[in-house]
Amino acid sequence: MDYPRIIKGRLDSFRVKPNIPDYQKMRDNFRWEEISSELAWFDNEHINIGHVAADAHLETDRRNKKALIWESQRGEVEEFTFANLAKLSNKFANILVNEAGVLRGDRVFFFLERVPEIFVGILGTLKAGAVFGPLFSAFGPDAVRDRLFDSKAKVLVTSPSLKRKIAEIIPGLPNLEKIIVVNRKNDVLDADDLSYEAAMERASENFQTVHTNKEDYAIMHYTSGTTGKPKGAVHVHNAVIGHYATAKYVLDLHSDDIYWCTADPGWVTGTSYGMFGPWSNGITQFVYEGVFSARQWYKMLEKWKVTVWYTAPTAIRMLMKAGDDLPGKFDLNSVRHVCSVGEPLNPEAVMWGERVLGKSIHDNWWQTETGSIMIANYAIQDIKPGSMGRPFPGITAGIIDDNFDELPAGQEGNLAVRTGWPSMFRTYWGKHDLYQSRFKKGWYITGDRARTDDEGYFHFISRADDVINSAGHKVGPFEVESVLMEHPAVAEAGVIGKPDPITTEVIKAFVSLKRGFEPGEDLKEDIKRFAMKRLSMAAAPREIDFVDSLPKTRSGKIMRRLLKAKELGLPLGDTSTLEND
Ligand code: PRX
């Protein structure tokens, strides 16, 4: 079905003039150097994301402007100015250096709920010259252990209940020297732990931010691939130029905006655009701690008079499901600009936005590895529902064939980006060969399949690999299979993404049982619970099928492609490498 193009009209028809008045002109004249000169550098070589996001505002009229408005699930509100954030993050940096012995380049990981302390802590970590890594609070012990072990994290910042959840893995982490516990509910802490509150109380509010080199490592986000456990994609302090520019020109942030990014800081969207993008622009952002509820989300938009909203397709589809008459019960007039990322945004969802919300939803595309938005629909440009938009000015994206040569418009191929943008990842932690294998002939190969049309809009087709997209959470099948195989009944497991109308994909596992175990519903439920406890809700299989054996290549690799084709009733394709029975 063809969907009508959404015509944006003339520049003077906009309530607030977009930051990009003319896309093509912007592209022709874009210089990363000019953008970088808008940020607070120490000198030509030295910049620090924590400084740019907080302290840089102290000498401006934004000093006492609200940086963060936080509302908890229970409705408590806490507010922080840029000056508050600067002071508190200084204190946290002092704790790291003086009480936890953190040195430049050490890894400090956060396994914490969406509370203000995670924002303060991450800024403080960056100002201390250390590298931060966030872990989604819904992760179970196995997921946390793999990431802390691989990164050799020295410090973990967590809460009493999350610490209890992962207690069993802590003795197995030889590099972990200190646990800082954020104790909002006044629990009794373990003797070795450092209380965040007590340490903040005694820490000095003065700290000399480390003058990090622009290429010093700053950020580590774990991301899934087809093979092996998740890998730590590493970003440098220079990445903030990309966060800043894309937040300004794609999210179209203006100084009076109230901005809400619904992503959790455990994921890259929640740091690039839930911290650094808006704060480097000096923008007030709202953060809601609570879980999704359609009514509650509309209420938050209304209550805080949100003007710019960055969310995700699964959330939009859940809002659609909650009914067309619900948004009408709230005053959503303040909302000027809506963006979405992380999964394919169906054209129906874009049309729903126009019809029911009266807002255009601007899909954009990027990855953990790219660090910032690469392809987007801009406030000024017409939207073609079903398209992710056009490359960010300063970014060259292309569709290439298997020889890494560019394909003409209309042909499906591998989505690739010309190397060299500021927020490009600099390595996979401890796996530099794997990192280098992602670059060919001057392109970064993204692992997605796509095509362009004759106006240069990009259209997403699929992943090129087996990575599963479950409500925007990228899940590597290997990680799930490894956990399933820890279950006493499981001999082998193969995991695929099964299409789902709300969450893009759900996780489906094919499991063969060890001798002596009988297939049955109870066992299925037991295996599901087992996986949920160790990984997270998004990564645990929703469906399990018991099979006698799994299709494998002659070299013993599970052929997930075949499992998926069978599941969907599709042609099996090339099976020449299939092992013979
Ligand atoms: O497959 C693409 C999908 O999400 C992947 C990146 O996921 P992650 O590294 O977790 O990054 C999260 C920050 C966005 C991509 O390789 N993806 C992302 N945006 C879109 C998308 N798929 C379709 N349409 C999008 N707009």
Coordinates of C-alpha atoms and ligand atoms in Angstrom, one line a residue:
M1 CA 0.0 0.0 0.0
D2 CA 1.2 3.5 -0.8
Y3 CA 1.1 6.0 1.9
P4 CA 0.8 9.7 1.2
R5 CA 3.8 12.0 1.6
I6 CA 3.5 14.3 4.6
I7 CA 4.1 17.8 3.3
K8 CA 5.7 20.1 5.8
G9 CA 4.9 23.4 4.1
R10 CA 6.9 26.6 4.1
L11 CA 9.3 27.8 6.6
D12 CA 7.1 30.7 7.7
S13 CA 4.3 28.2 8.6
F14 CA 6.3 26.8 11.5
R15 CA 5.4 27.9 15.0
V16 CA 9.1 27.8 15.9
K17 CA 11.6 28.3 13.1
P18 CA 13.5 24.9 12.7
N19 CA 17.2 24.9 13.3
I20 CA 17.7 23.5 9.8
P21 CA 15.8 26.0 7.5
D22 CA 17.1 24.3 4.3
Y23 CA 18.4 20.7 4.3
Q24 CA 20.4 20.9 1.1
K25 CA 22.0 24.2 2.0
M26 CA 22.9 22.9 5.4
R27 CA 24.5 19.8 3.8
D28 CA 26.5 21.8 1.3
N29 CA 27.9 24.1 4.0
F30 CA 28.3 21.7 7.0
R31 CA 31.7 21.6 8.7
W32 CA 32.2 19.5 11.9
E33 CA 35.0 22.0 12.8
E34 CA 32.5 24.8 13.0
I35 CA 30.2 22.8 15.2
S36 CA 33.0 21.8 17.5
S37 CA 34.0 25.5 18.0
E38 CA 30.5 26.0 19.6
L39 CA 31.5 23.7 22.5
A40 CA 33.6 24.4 25.6
W41 CA 37.1 23.1 24.8
F42 CA 40.0 23.4 27.2
D43 CA 42.3 23.9 24.2
N44 CA 42.4 22.4 20.7
E45 CA 43.1 18.9 21.8
H46 CA 41.3 18.6 25.1
I47 CA 37.6 18.4 25.8
N48 CA 35.5 16.6 28.5
I49 CA 31.9 15.5 28.0
G50 CA 31.1 16.1 31.7
H51 CA 32.4 19.6 31.5
V52 CA 30.5 20.4 28.3
A53 CA 27.2 19.0 29.7
A54 CA 27.3 20.7 33.1
D55 CA 30.1 23.2 34.0
A56 CA 30.2 24.9 30.7
H57 CA 26.9 26.5 31.6
L58 CA 28.1 28.0 34.8
E59 CA 29.5 31.2 33.2
T60 CA 26.3 31.8 31.2
D61 CA 22.8 32.8 31.9
R62 CA 21.9 29.1 32.0
R63 CA 23.7 28.7 35.4
N64 CA 20.5 28.5 37.4
K65 CA 18.4 27.1 34.6
K66 CA 16.8 23.7 35.3
A67 CA 18.8 20.9 33.7
L68 CA 16.8 18.0 35.0
I69 CA 13.2 17.6 36.2
W70 CA 12.7 14.1 37.5
E71 CA 9.5 12.5 38.5
S72 CA 9.5 9.1 40.3
Q73 CA 7.0 6.3 39.7
R74 CA 5.2 7.4 42.9
G75 CA 5.0 11.0 41.8
E76 CA 7.9 12.6 43.8
V77 CA 9.6 15.4 41.9
E78 CA 13.2 16.5 42.1
E79 CA 14.8 19.3 40.1
F80 CA 18.4 20.2 39.4
T81 CA 19.9 23.3 37.8
F82 CA 23.0 23.1 35.7
A83 CA 24.9 24.6 38.8
N84 CA 23.5 21.8 41.0
L85 CA 24.6 19.1 38.5
A86 CA 28.1 20.7 38.2
K87 CA 28.5 20.7 42.0
L88 CA 27.1 17.3 42.6
S89 CA 29.1 15.7 39.9
N90 CA 32.3 17.3 41.4
K91 CA 31.4 15.6 44.6
F92 CA 31.0 12.3 42.9
A93 CA 34.3 12.7 41.0
N94 CA 36.0 13.3 44.4
I95 CA 34.5 10.1 45.8
L96 CA 35.8 8.1 42.9
V97 CA 39.3 9.6 43.1
N98 CA 39.7 9.8 46.9
E99 CA 37.6 6.9 48.2
A100 CA 37.6 4.4 45.4
G101 CA 41.1 5.0 44.0
V102 CA 39.8 5.6 40.5
L103 CA 42.5 6.6 37.9
R104 CA 42.1 8.1 34.5
G105 CA 40.8 5.4 32.1
D106 CA 39.4 3.1 34.8
R107 CA 35.9 1.7 34.1
V108 CA 33.1 2.7 36.4
F109 CA 29.8 0.8 35.7
F110 CA 26.3 1.8 36.7
F111 CA 23.7 -0.9 37.5
L112 CA 21.1 1.5 38.8
E113 CA 17.5 2.4 38.3
R114 CA 16.5 5.6 36.5
V115 CA 17.2 7.9 39.5
P116 CA 19.0 11.3 39.5
E117 CA 22.1 9.7 41.0
I118 CA 22.8 7.9 37.7
F119 CA 23.0 11.3 35.9
V120 CA 25.2 12.9 38.6
G121 CA 27.4 9.8 38.8
I122 CA 28.0 9.5 35.0
L123 CA 28.9 13.2 34.8
G124 CA 31.2 12.8 37.8
T125 CA 32.9 9.8 36.2
L126 CA 33.6 11.6 33.0
K127 CA 35.0 14.6 34.9
A128 CA 37.3 12.3 36.8
G129 CA 38.7 11.1 33.4
A130 CA 37.3 7.6 33.9
V131 CA 35.2 5.6 31.4
F132 CA 31.5 4.9 32.3
G133 CA 29.4 2.0 31.3
P134 CA 25.7 1.8 32.1
L135 CA 23.8 -1.5 32.6
F136 CA 20.1 -1.7 32.2
S137 CA 18.5 -2.3 35.6
A138 CA 16.3 -5.1 34.3
F139 CA 19.4 -7.2 33.6
G140 CA 19.8 -10.4 35.5
P141 CA 23.1 -11.7 37.1
D142 CA 24.5 -13.4 34.0
A143 CA 24.1 -10.3 31.8
V144 CA 25.7 -8.1 34.4
R145 CA 28.6 -10.5 35.1
D146 CA 29.5 -10.8 31.4
R147 CA 29.8 -7.1 31.0
L148 CA 31.6 -6.3 34.3
F149 CA 34.0 -9.1 33.7
D150 CA 34.8 -8.2 30.1
S151 CA 35.3 -4.5 30.9
K152 CA 37.4 -5.2 34.0
A153 CA 35.2 -2.6 35.8
K154 CA 36.9 -1.3 39.0
V155 CA 33.8 0.4 40.5
L156 CA 30.2 -0.6 40.4
V157 CA 27.5 1.9 41.4
T158 CA 24.2 0.2 42.3
S159 CA 21.3 0.1 44.7
P160 CA 20.6 -2.3 47.6
S161 CA 17.9 -4.3 45.7
L162 CA 19.9 -4.5 42.5
K163 CA 23.0 -5.6 44.4
R164 CA 20.9 -8.4 46.0
K165 CA 19.8 -9.5 42.6
I166 CA 23.4 -10.0 41.4
A167 CA 25.0 -11.0 44.8
E168 CA 26.1 -14.4 43.5
I169 CA 28.3 -13.0 40.7
I170 CA 30.4 -10.5 42.8
P171 CA 33.0 -12.9 44.1
G172 CA 33.8 -13.9 40.5
L173 CA 34.8 -10.4 39.5
P174 CA 38.5 -10.0 40.3
N175 CA 38.9 -6.5 39.1
L176 CA 35.9 -5.0 41.0
E177 CA 37.4 -3.1 43.9
K178 CA 34.6 -0.9 45.2
I179 CA 30.8 -1.0 45.2
I180 CA 29.0 2.3 45.8
V181 CA 25.5 1.9 46.9
V182 CA 22.8 4.5 46.2
N183 CA 20.5 4.0 49.2
R184 CA 17.4 6.0 48.6
K185 CA 15.3 3.8 50.9
N186 CA 17.7 3.7 53.8
D187 CA 18.5 0.0 53.7
V188 CA 21.2 -1.6 55.9
L189 CA 24.3 -1.7 53.7
D190 CA 27.0 -4.4 53.6
A191 CA 30.1 -3.5 55.5
D192 CA 32.4 -3.2 52.5
D193 CA 30.1 -1.0 50.5
L194 CA 30.5 2.7 50.2
S195 CA 27.3 4.6 50.9
Y196 CA 26.7 7.1 48.1
E197 CA 24.8 9.4 50.5
A198 CA 27.4 9.4 53.2
A199 CA 30.3 9.8 50.8
M200 CA 28.5 12.7 49.0
E201 CA 28.0 14.4 52.3
R202 CA 31.7 14.4 53.1
A203 CA 33.1 15.0 49.6
S204 CA 34.3 18.5 48.6
E205 CA 32.2 20.3 46.0
N206 CA 35.4 21.5 44.3
F207 CA 37.0 19.3 41.7
Q208 CA 39.4 20.1 38.8
T209 CA 37.8 18.3 35.8
V210 CA 40.5 16.2 34.1
H211 CA 41.5 17.8 30.8
T212 CA 40.9 14.7 28.8
N213 CA 42.3 14.4 25.3
K214 CA 39.5 14.5 22.7
E215 CA 40.5 10.9 21.8
D216 CA 40.5 9.6 25.4
Y217 CA 37.9 6.8 26.0
A218 CA 34.8 8.1 27.8
I219 CA 31.8 5.8 27.2
M220 CA 31.3 2.1 26.9
H221 CA 28.0 0.5 25.8
Y222 CA 27.6 -3.2 25.4
T223 CA 25.9 -4.3 22.2
S224 CA 25.0 -7.6 20.8
G225 CA 26.3 -9.3 17.6
T226 CA 25.6 -12.7 16.0
T227 CA 28.5 -14.5 17.5
G228 CA 29.9 -14.4 21.0
K229 CA 28.9 -12.4 24.0
P230 CA 28.0 -8.7 23.9
K231 CA 30.9 -6.4 23.0
G232 CA 31.8 -3.1 24.6
A233 CA 31.5 -0.3 21.9
V234 CA 33.9 2.4 23.1
H235 CA 33.4 6.1 22.4
V236 CA 35.7 9.0 23.1
H237 CA 35.2 12.5 24.6
N238 CA 35.1 14.0 21.1
A239 CA 31.8 12.2 20.6
V240 CA 30.0 15.0 22.3
I241 CA 30.3 17.1 19.1
G242 CA 28.0 14.5 17.4
H243 CA 25.6 14.4 20.4
Y244 CA 25.4 18.2 20.4
A245 CA 25.0 18.7 16.6
T246 CA 22.4 16.0 16.1
A247 CA 20.4 17.1 19.2
K248 CA 20.3 20.6 17.9
Y249 CA 19.5 19.8 14.3
V250 CA 17.5 16.6 14.4
L251 CA 15.7 16.9 17.7
D252 CA 15.5 20.6 16.8
L253 CA 16.1 21.7 20.4
H254 CA 15.6 25.4 21.2
S255 CA 16.5 27.2 24.4
D256 CA 13.0 27.3 25.8
D257 CA 12.3 23.6 25.2
I258 CA 11.2 21.0 27.7
Y259 CA 12.6 17.8 26.3
W260 CA 11.7 14.3 27.2
C261 CA 13.7 11.3 26.0
T262 CA 11.9 8.1 27.1
A263 CA 15.0 5.8 26.8
D264 CA 16.6 4.4 29.9
P265 CA 20.2 5.5 30.6
G266 CA 21.2 1.8 30.5
W267 CA 21.1 2.2 26.7
V268 CA 22.9 4.4 24.3
T269 CA 19.8 6.5 23.4
G270 CA 19.5 7.3 27.1
T271 CA 23.0 8.7 27.3
S272 CA 23.6 10.3 23.9
Y273 CA 20.1 11.9 24.0
G274 CA 19.1 11.5 27.6
M275 CA 22.1 13.4 28.8
F276 CA 24.8 14.7 26.5
G277 CA 22.8 15.9 23.5
P278 CA 20.3 18.0 25.5
W279 CA 22.7 19.2 28.2
S280 CA 25.5 20.2 25.8
N281 CA 22.8 22.4 24.2
G282 CA 21.8 23.8 27.6
I283 CA 18.3 22.3 27.4
T284 CA 15.9 21.4 30.3
Q285 CA 15.0 17.8 30.2
F286 CA 12.3 15.8 32.0
V287 CA 12.9 12.2 33.1
Y288 CA 10.2 9.9 34.2
E289 CA 11.3 7.0 36.4
G290 CA 8.1 5.0 36.0
V291 CA 7.3 2.2 33.6
F292 CA 5.2 2.6 30.5
S293 CA 1.5 3.3 30.8
A294 CA -0.3 5.1 28.0
R295 CA -2.4 7.2 30.3
Q296 CA 0.6 8.1 32.5
W297 CA 2.8 9.1 29.5
Y298 CA 0.1 11.4 28.0
K299 CA -0.3 12.9 31.5
M300 CA 3.5 13.5 31.7
L301 CA 3.5 15.3 28.4
E302 CA 0.6 17.5 29.5
K303 CA 1.8 18.1 33.1
W304 CA 5.4 19.1 32.2
K305 CA 4.4 20.9 28.9
V306 CA 6.9 18.8 27.0
T307 CA 7.8 20.5 23.7
V308 CA 10.2 17.9 22.2
W309 CA 9.7 14.2 22.6
Y310 CA 12.1 11.4 21.6
T311 CA 10.6 7.9 21.9
A312 CA 10.5 4.5 20.2
P313 CA 8.3 2.6 17.8
T314 CA 7.2 -0.1 20.4
A315 CA 6.0 2.7 22.7
I316 CA 4.1 4.4 19.8
R317 CA 2.5 1.1 18.9
M318 CA 1.4 0.6 22.5
L319 CA -0.1 4.1 22.5
M320 CA -1.9 3.2 19.4
K321 CA -3.2 0.1 21.1
A322 CA -4.4 2.1 24.1
G323 CA -7.0 3.8 21.8
D324 CA -7.6 6.7 19.6
D325 CA -9.7 8.6 22.0
L326 CA -7.2 8.6 24.9
P327 CA -4.9 11.4 23.7
G328 CA -7.9 13.7 23.3
K329 CA -8.4 13.6 27.1
F330 CA -5.1 15.4 27.6
D331 CA -3.8 18.8 26.4
L332 CA -0.8 17.9 24.2
N333 CA -0.6 21.3 22.6
S334 CA 2.8 22.0 23.9
V335 CA 4.4 19.1 22.0
R336 CA 6.1 20.7 18.9
H337 CA 8.4 18.0 17.6
V338 CA 8.3 14.2 18.0
C339 CA 11.1 11.8 17.0
S340 CA 11.4 8.0 17.1
V341 CA 14.3 5.6 16.9
G342 CA 15.4 2.0 17.5
E343 CA 13.2 -0.2 15.4
P344 CA 11.4 0.1 12.1
L345 CA 8.6 2.6 12.4
N346 CA 5.7 1.3 10.4
P347 CA 4.0 3.8 8.0
E348 CA 0.7 3.1 9.9
A349 CA 2.3 4.5 13.0
V350 CA 3.3 7.7 11.2
M351 CA -0.2 8.1 9.8
W352 CA -1.7 7.5 13.3
G353 CA 0.6 10.3 14.6
E354 CA -0.8 12.7 12.0
R355 CA -4.4 11.6 12.4
V356 CA -4.8 11.0 16.1
L357 CA -2.0 13.0 17.8
G358 CA -1.9 15.7 15.2
K359 CA 1.9 15.4 15.2
S360 CA 4.4 14.3 12.7
I361 CA 6.6 11.5 14.0
H362 CA 10.2 11.8 12.7
D363 CA 11.9 8.5 12.4
N364 CA 15.6 8.4 12.6
W365 CA 18.3 5.8 12.4
W366 CA 21.6 5.1 14.2
Q367 CA 23.3 2.5 16.4
T368 CA 25.3 2.0 19.5
E369 CA 28.4 2.0 17.3
T370 CA 27.6 5.2 15.5
G371 CA 27.1 7.0 18.8
S372 CA 24.8 9.6 17.3
I373 CA 22.0 10.0 14.8
M374 CA 23.1 9.2 11.2
I375 CA 19.9 9.3 9.1
A376 CA 16.9 11.3 10.0
N377 CA 13.7 13.0 9.1
Y378 CA 14.1 16.8 9.8
A379 CA 11.5 19.2 11.0
I380 CA 11.6 21.1 7.7
Q381 CA 11.5 18.1 5.3
D382 CA 8.6 16.2 3.9
I383 CA 8.2 12.7 5.5
K384 CA 7.7 9.6 3.4
P385 CA 6.0 7.2 5.9
G386 CA 8.2 4.1 6.1
S387 CA 11.4 5.9 5.4
M388 CA 14.1 6.7 8.0
G389 CA 14.9 9.9 6.2
R390 CA 18.2 11.3 4.8
P391 CA 21.8 11.4 6.2
F392 CA 22.6 14.0 8.7
P393 CA 24.6 16.9 7.2
G394 CA 28.2 16.0 7.7
I395 CA 27.4 12.3 7.3
T396 CA 27.7 10.3 4.1
A397 CA 25.6 7.1 4.1
G398 CA 25.4 4.6 1.2
I399 CA 24.1 1.3 0.1
I400 CA 27.0 -1.1 -0.8
D401 CA 27.2 -4.6 -2.3
D402 CA 29.2 -7.5 -0.9
N403 CA 32.4 -6.1 -2.6
F404 CA 31.8 -2.9 -0.7
D405 CA 31.0 -0.9 -3.9
E406 CA 28.2 1.6 -3.8
L407 CA 24.8 0.6 -5.4
P408 CA 22.5 2.9 -7.2
A409 CA 19.1 4.1 -5.8
G410 CA 16.5 1.4 -5.6
Q411 CA 18.8 -1.5 -5.1
E412 CA 18.8 -3.4 -1.8
G413 CA 22.2 -3.8 -0.1
N414 CA 24.3 -3.2 3.0
L415 CA 23.8 0.1 4.8
A416 CA 27.2 1.7 5.3
V417 CA 28.5 5.1 6.6
R418 CA 31.7 6.9 5.4
T419 CA 34.2 6.8 8.3
G420 CA 35.4 9.7 10.4
W421 CA 32.4 11.3 12.2
P422 CA 33.1 12.5 15.8
S423 CA 31.0 10.0 17.7
M424 CA 32.1 6.9 15.7
F425 CA 33.1 4.1 18.1
R426 CA 36.8 3.7 18.4
T427 CA 37.0 0.0 19.3
Y428 CA 35.2 -3.0 20.7
W429 CA 36.8 -3.3 24.1
G430 CA 39.5 -6.0 23.9
K431 CA 38.4 -7.0 20.4
H432 CA 40.2 -4.6 18.1
D433 CA 40.4 -7.1 15.2
L434 CA 36.7 -7.6 15.3
Y435 CA 36.3 -3.8 15.3
Q436 CA 38.5 -3.5 12.2
S437 CA 36.6 -6.1 10.4
R438 CA 33.6 -3.8 10.4
F439 CA 35.4 -1.3 8.1
K440 CA 36.0 -1.8 4.4
K441 CA 37.0 0.6 1.6
G442 CA 36.4 3.7 3.8
W443 CA 33.0 2.5 4.9
Y444 CA 31.7 1.4 8.3
I445 CA 29.5 -1.6 7.6
T446 CA 26.4 -1.3 9.8
G447 CA 25.0 -4.8 9.6
D448 CA 21.6 -3.5 8.4
R449 CA 20.1 -4.0 4.9
A450 CA 18.4 -1.0 3.3
R451 CA 17.8 0.9 0.0
T452 CA 17.6 4.5 -1.1
D453 CA 15.1 6.0 -3.3
D454 CA 15.5 8.6 -6.1
E455 CA 15.2 11.5 -3.6
G456 CA 18.0 10.1 -1.4
Y457 CA 15.7 8.8 1.4
F458 CA 16.8 5.6 3.1
H459 CA 14.4 2.7 3.6
F460 CA 15.2 0.0 6.2
I461 CA 14.8 -3.6 5.1
S462 CA 16.2 -5.9 7.8
R463 CA 19.3 -6.8 9.8
A464 CA 21.9 -8.6 7.7
D465 CA 22.8 -10.8 10.7
D466 CA 20.9 -12.8 13.4
V467 CA 20.7 -9.9 15.9
I468 CA 17.1 -9.7 17.3
N469 CA 15.3 -6.4 17.8
S470 CA 13.0 -6.9 20.8
A471 CA 11.2 -3.6 21.6
G472 CA 14.4 -1.7 20.6
H473 CA 16.6 -3.9 22.7
K474 CA 19.2 -5.6 20.5
V475 CA 19.6 -9.2 21.6
G476 CA 22.4 -11.5 20.5
P477 CA 21.1 -15.0 20.1
F478 CA 24.3 -16.5 21.4
E479 CA 23.9 -14.8 24.7
V480 CA 20.4 -16.3 25.1
E481 CA 21.5 -19.7 23.9
S482 CA 24.3 -19.7 26.4
V483 CA 22.0 -19.1 29.3
L484 CA 19.4 -21.6 28.1
M485 CA 22.1 -24.2 28.0
E486 CA 22.9 -23.6 31.7
H487 CA 19.4 -25.0 32.5
P488 CA 19.8 -28.6 33.7
A489 CA 17.3 -30.0 31.1
V490 CA 18.7 -28.3 28.0
A491 CA 21.1 -30.0 25.7
E492 CA 21.1 -27.4 22.9
A493 CA 19.3 -24.2 22.0
G494 CA 18.9 -22.1 18.9
V495 CA 17.3 -18.7 19.2
I496 CA 15.6 -16.5 16.6
G497 CA 13.6 -13.3 16.4
K498 CA 9.9 -13.9 15.5
P499 CA 8.0 -10.9 14.0
D500 CA 5.6 -9.3 16.5
P501 CA 3.1 -6.5 15.7
I502 CA 4.0 -4.5 18.8
T503 CA 7.7 -5.2 19.8
T504 CA 9.1 -5.7 16.2
E505 CA 10.3 -9.2 17.3
V506 CA 9.9 -11.5 20.2
I507 CA 12.5 -14.2 21.1
K508 CA 11.7 -17.7 20.2
A509 CA 13.9 -20.6 21.3
F510 CA 14.2 -24.1 19.8
V511 CA 15.5 -26.4 22.5
S512 CA 16.6 -30.0 22.5
L513 CA 16.5 -31.8 25.8
K514 CA 19.0 -33.9 27.6
R515 CA 18.3 -37.6 28.0
G516 CA 15.8 -38.3 30.8
F517 CA 13.9 -35.0 30.4
E518 CA 10.4 -35.1 29.0
P519 CA 9.0 -32.1 27.0
G520 CA 6.0 -30.5 28.5
E521 CA 4.4 -27.1 29.4
D522 CA 5.8 -27.1 32.9
L523 CA 9.3 -27.5 31.7
K524 CA 8.8 -24.7 29.1
E525 CA 7.7 -22.3 31.8
D526 CA 10.6 -23.3 34.0
I527 CA 13.1 -22.7 31.2
K528 CA 11.4 -19.3 30.5
R529 CA 11.6 -18.3 34.1
F530 CA 15.2 -19.4 34.3
A531 CA 16.2 -17.2 31.3
M532 CA 14.2 -14.2 32.5
K533 CA 15.9 -14.2 35.9
R534 CA 19.4 -14.4 34.4
L535 CA 19.0 -12.0 31.3
S536 CA 16.1 -9.6 31.2
M537 CA 12.5 -9.5 30.2
A538 CA 13.5 -8.3 26.6
A539 CA 16.1 -11.1 26.2
A540 CA 14.1 -14.0 27.6
P541 CA 12.3 -16.3 25.2
R542 CA 8.6 -15.6 24.9
E543 CA 8.1 -18.9 23.0
I544 CA 9.9 -22.3 23.3
D545 CA 9.6 -25.2 20.9
F546 CA 11.1 -28.6 21.8
V547 CA 13.0 -30.3 19.0
D548 CA 14.9 -33.5 18.6
S549 CA 18.0 -31.7 17.1
L550 CA 19.0 -28.4 15.7
P551 CA 20.1 -27.8 12.1
K552 CA 23.8 -27.1 12.1
T553 CA 26.6 -26.4 9.5
R554 CA 29.3 -29.0 9.0
S555 CA 31.5 -26.9 11.3
G556 CA 28.9 -27.2 14.0
K557 CA 27.3 -23.7 13.9
I558 CA 23.5 -23.6 14.5
M559 CA 21.8 -22.4 11.3
R560 CA 19.4 -19.9 12.8
R561 CA 18.5 -18.7 9.4
L562 CA 17.0 -22.1 8.7
L563 CA 15.1 -22.2 12.0
K564 CA 13.6 -18.8 11.1
A565 CA 12.7 -19.8 7.6
K566 CA 10.9 -22.9 8.9
E567 CA 9.2 -20.9 11.6
L568 CA 7.9 -18.4 9.1
G569 CA 7.1 -20.9 6.4
L570 CA 9.7 -19.3 4.0
P571 CA 11.9 -20.9 1.4
L572 CA 14.9 -22.6 3.1
G573 CA 17.5 -21.0 0.7
D574 CA 21.0 -22.4 0.4
T575 CA 21.3 -25.5 2.7
S576 CA 24.5 -26.8 1.1
T577 CA 26.5 -26.3 4.3
L578 CA 24.0 -28.2 6.4
E579 CA 25.5 -31.1 8.3
N580 CA 24.2 -34.5 7.2
D581 CA 22.4 -36.6 9.7
Ligands
PRX1 O1 18.9 -2.6 13.1 C1 18.9 -1.2 13.4 C2 17.8 -0.9 14.5 O2 18.5 -0.9 15.7 C3 19.9 -1.1 15.4 C4 20.8 -0.3 16.4 O3 20.5 -0.7 17.7 P1 21.4 -0.2 18.9 O4 22.8 -0.4 18.6 O5 20.8 -0.8 20.1 O6 21.2 1.4 18.9 C5 20.2 2.0 19.6 C6 20.2 3.4 19.2 C7 19.3 3.7 18.1 C8 20.2 -0.8 14.0 O7 21.3 -1.4 13.5 N1 17.3 0.5 14.2 C9 17.7 1.7 14.8 N2 16.9 2.7 14.3 C10 16.1 2.2 13.4 C11 16.3 0.8 13.3 N3 15.7 0.0 12.5 C12 14.8 0.5 11.7 N4 14.5 1.9 11.7 C13 15.1 2.7 12.5 N5 14.8 4.0 12.6

